[in-house]
Coordinates of C-alpha atoms in Angstrom, one line a residue:
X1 CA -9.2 316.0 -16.6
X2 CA -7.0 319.2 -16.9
X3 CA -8.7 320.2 -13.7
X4 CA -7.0 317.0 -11.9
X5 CA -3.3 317.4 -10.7
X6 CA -1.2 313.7 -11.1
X7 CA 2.2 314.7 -11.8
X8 CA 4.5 313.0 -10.0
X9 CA 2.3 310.1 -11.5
X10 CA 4.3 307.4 -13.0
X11 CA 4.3 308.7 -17.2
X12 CA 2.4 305.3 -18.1
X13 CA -0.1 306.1 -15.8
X14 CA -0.6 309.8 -16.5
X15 CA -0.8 308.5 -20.5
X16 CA -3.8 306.4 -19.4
X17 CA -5.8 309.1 -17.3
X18 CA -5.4 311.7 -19.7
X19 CA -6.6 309.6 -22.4
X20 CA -9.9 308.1 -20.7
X21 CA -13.0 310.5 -21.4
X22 CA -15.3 311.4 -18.8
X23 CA -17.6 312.2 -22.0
X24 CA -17.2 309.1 -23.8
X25 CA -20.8 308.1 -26.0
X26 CA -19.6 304.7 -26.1
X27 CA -19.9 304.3 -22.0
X28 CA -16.9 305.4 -20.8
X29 CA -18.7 308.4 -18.6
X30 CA -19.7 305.4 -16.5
X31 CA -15.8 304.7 -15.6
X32 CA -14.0 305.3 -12.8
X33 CA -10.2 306.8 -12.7
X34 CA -8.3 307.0 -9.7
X35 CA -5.4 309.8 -9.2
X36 CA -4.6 308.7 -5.6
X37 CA -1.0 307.0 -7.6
X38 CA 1.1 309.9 -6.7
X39 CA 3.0 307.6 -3.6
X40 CA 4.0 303.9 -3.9
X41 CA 5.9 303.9 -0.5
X42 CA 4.2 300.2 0.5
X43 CA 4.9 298.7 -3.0
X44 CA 1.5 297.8 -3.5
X45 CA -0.7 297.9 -6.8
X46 CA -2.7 301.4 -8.0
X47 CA -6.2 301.5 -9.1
X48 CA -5.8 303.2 -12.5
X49 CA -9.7 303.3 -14.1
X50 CA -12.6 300.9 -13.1
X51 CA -16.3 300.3 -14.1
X52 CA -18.4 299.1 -11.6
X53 CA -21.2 298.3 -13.0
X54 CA -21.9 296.3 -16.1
X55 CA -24.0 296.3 -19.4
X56 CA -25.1 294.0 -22.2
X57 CA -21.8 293.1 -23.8
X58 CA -19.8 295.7 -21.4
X59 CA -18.5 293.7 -18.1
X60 CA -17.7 295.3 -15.2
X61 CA -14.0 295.8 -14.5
X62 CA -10.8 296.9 -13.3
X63 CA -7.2 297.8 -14.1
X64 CA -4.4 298.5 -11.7
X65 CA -0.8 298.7 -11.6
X66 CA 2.3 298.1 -9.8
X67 CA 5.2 300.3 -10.2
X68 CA 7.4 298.3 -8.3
X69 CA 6.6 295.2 -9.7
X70 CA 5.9 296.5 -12.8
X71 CA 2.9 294.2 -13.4
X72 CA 0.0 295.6 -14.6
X73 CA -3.5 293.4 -14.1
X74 CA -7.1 294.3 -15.9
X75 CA -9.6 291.9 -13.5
X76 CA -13.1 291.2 -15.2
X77 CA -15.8 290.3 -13.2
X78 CA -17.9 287.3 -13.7
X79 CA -21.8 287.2 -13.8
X80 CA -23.6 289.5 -11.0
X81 CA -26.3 291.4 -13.0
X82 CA -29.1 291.0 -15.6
X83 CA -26.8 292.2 -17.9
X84 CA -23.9 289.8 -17.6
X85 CA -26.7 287.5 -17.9
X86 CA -27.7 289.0 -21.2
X87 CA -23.8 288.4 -22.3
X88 CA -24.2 285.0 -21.2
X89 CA -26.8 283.8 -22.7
X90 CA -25.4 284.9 -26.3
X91 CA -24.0 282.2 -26.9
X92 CA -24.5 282.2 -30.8
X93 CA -21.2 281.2 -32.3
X94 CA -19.2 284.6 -33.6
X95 CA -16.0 283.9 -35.9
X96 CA -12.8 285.6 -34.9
X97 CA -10.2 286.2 -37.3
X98 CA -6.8 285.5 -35.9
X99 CA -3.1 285.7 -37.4
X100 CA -3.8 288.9 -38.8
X101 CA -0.3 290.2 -38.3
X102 CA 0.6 287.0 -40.2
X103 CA 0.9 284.7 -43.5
X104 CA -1.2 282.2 -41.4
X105 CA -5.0 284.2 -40.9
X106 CA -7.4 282.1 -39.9
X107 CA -10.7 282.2 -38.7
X108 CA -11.9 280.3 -35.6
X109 CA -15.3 280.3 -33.2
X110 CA -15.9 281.8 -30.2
X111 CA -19.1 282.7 -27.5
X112 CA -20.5 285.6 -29.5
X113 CA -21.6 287.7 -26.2
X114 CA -17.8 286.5 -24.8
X115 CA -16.7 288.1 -28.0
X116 CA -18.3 291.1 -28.0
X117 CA -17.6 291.6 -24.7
X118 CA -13.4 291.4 -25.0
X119 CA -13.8 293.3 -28.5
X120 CA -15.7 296.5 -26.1
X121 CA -13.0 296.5 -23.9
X122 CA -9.6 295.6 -26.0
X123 CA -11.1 298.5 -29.0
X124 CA -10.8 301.8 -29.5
X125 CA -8.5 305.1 -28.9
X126 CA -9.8 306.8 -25.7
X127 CA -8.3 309.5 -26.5
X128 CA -10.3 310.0 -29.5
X129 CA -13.5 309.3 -27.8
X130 CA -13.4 312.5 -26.9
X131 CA -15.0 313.4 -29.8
X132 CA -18.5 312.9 -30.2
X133 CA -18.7 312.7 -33.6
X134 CA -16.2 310.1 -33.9
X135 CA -18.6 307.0 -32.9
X136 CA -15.7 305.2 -31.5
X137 CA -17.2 301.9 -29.6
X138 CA -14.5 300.4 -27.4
X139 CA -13.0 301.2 -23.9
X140 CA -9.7 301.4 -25.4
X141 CA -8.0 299.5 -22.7
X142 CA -6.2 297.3 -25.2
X143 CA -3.9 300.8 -26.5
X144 CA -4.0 301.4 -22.7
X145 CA -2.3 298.4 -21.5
X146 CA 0.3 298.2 -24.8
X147 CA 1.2 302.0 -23.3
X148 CA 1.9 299.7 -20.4
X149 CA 3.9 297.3 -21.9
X150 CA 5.8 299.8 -23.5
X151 CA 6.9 301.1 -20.3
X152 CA 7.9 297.9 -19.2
X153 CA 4.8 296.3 -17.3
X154 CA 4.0 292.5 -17.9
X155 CA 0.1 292.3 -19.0
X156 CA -2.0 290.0 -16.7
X157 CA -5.6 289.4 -17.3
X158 CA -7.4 287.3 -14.8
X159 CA -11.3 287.0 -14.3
X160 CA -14.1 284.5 -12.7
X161 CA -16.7 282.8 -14.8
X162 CA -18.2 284.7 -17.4
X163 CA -15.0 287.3 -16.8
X164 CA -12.5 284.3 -17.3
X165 CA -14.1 283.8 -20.6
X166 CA -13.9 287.1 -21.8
X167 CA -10.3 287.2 -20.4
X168 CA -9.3 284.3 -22.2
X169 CA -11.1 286.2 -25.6
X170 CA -9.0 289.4 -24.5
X171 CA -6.1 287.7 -24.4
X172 CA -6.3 286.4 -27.8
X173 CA -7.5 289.5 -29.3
X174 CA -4.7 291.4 -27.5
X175 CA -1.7 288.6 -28.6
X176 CA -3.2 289.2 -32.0
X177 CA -2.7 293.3 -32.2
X178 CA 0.3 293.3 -30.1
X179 CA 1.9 290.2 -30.6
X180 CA 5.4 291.5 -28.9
X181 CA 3.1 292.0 -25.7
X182 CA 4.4 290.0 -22.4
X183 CA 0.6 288.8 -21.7
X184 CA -0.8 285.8 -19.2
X185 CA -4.0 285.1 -19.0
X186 CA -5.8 283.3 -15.3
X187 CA -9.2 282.2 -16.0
X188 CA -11.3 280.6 -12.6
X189 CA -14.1 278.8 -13.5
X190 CA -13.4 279.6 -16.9
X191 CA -16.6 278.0 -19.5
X192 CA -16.4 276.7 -22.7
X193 CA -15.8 279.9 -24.8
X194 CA -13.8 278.8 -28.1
X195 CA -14.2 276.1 -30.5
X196 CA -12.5 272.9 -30.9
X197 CA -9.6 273.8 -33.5
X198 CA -8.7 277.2 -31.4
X199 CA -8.8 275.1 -28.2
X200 CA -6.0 272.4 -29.6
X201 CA -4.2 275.4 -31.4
X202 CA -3.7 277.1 -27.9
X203 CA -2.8 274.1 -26.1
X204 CA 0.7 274.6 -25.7
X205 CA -0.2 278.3 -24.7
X206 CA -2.9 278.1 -22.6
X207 CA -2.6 275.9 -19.5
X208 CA -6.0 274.6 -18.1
X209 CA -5.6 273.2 -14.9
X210 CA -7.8 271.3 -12.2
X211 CA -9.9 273.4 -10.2
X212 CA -7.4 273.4 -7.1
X213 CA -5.2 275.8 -9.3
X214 CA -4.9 278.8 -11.0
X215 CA -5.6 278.1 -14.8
X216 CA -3.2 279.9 -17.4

């Protein structure tokens, strides 16, 4: 990466490319980065980093930004290959500790594959994946998008099927680290992917509406 030339880049952004190895052992060599940012004349949205092909427990996605805006949006795709097949089919129940920031921890069930899924891509410090040695398992796109926030983007996470339910996991998982986070979550499609108790706790959080609309 200090071969590649982005700086009139926005800073957020530049944070973001510098930090995402291209010699990652946890997958990350098989993302994507875009430095095609440089001009935002037509106001549209940037491709910052993608991966377009998925694994067991790794989804295929992408994140992209609007300086104008200032909305940033990670899209997860929904089922296509054996591998989101894989992710689907654990389903085995996987407790997720919520509240951790809080007097009020509690633990609650989730899709296990979902889980492991959101956890791959909301963990880790790219920029210490670098480092071979350091066994870092994550994408890292969770300290990626709070570097967003930070610079003033609104989060939105949005995916189809099997990526709707590992959005609505990310979204949790990322309310739960950063919980000052301006975050909305639109699942379509979205399965059955917490338990009971979490489902009624997020109620007044998490909108699910009929399948003419966008759910929230």
């Amino acid at each position: 990466f200090s071969r590649l030339s982005y700086h009139s880049t926005p800073a957020e952004i530049q944070w973001i490319l510098a930090h995402l190895s291209s010699e990652s052992p946890s997958g990350v060599s098989k993302f994507k980065t875009k430095t095609n940012c440089e001009k935002d004349e037509d106001g549209g949205f940037r491709l910052i980093c993608f991966r377009p092909n998925s694994g067991k427990m790794r989804p295929a996605f992408m994140l992209v930004a609007n300086k104008s805006l200032k909305i940033a949006v990670l899209s997860i795709r929904g089922t296509k290959e054996v591998e989101d097949m894989l992710t689907n089919q654990s389903f085995a129940v996987a407790p997720a500790t919520l509240g951790t920031h809080t007097s009020n921890q509690t633990e609650f069930y989730v899709h296990g594959g979902m889980l492991q899924a959101a956890k791959w891509l909301v963990d880790g410090d790219a920029s210490r994946s670098k480092n071979s040695e350091s066994n870092i398992e994550g994408a890292g796109l969770g300290l990626s998008l709070f570097e967003l926030h930070k610079a003033g983007y609104s989060i939105k996470l949005c995916g189809h099927s099997l990526g709707a339910g590992v959005a609505v996991i990310c979204g949790l998982l990322l309310a739960d680290l950063y919980p000052e986070m301006r975050l909305a979550v639109y699942g379509y499609g979205t399965p059955p992917c917490v338990d009971a108790r979490l489902a009624e706790a997020m109620k007044t959080t998490y909108i699910n509406k009929n399948k003419t609309d966008a759910a929230e």
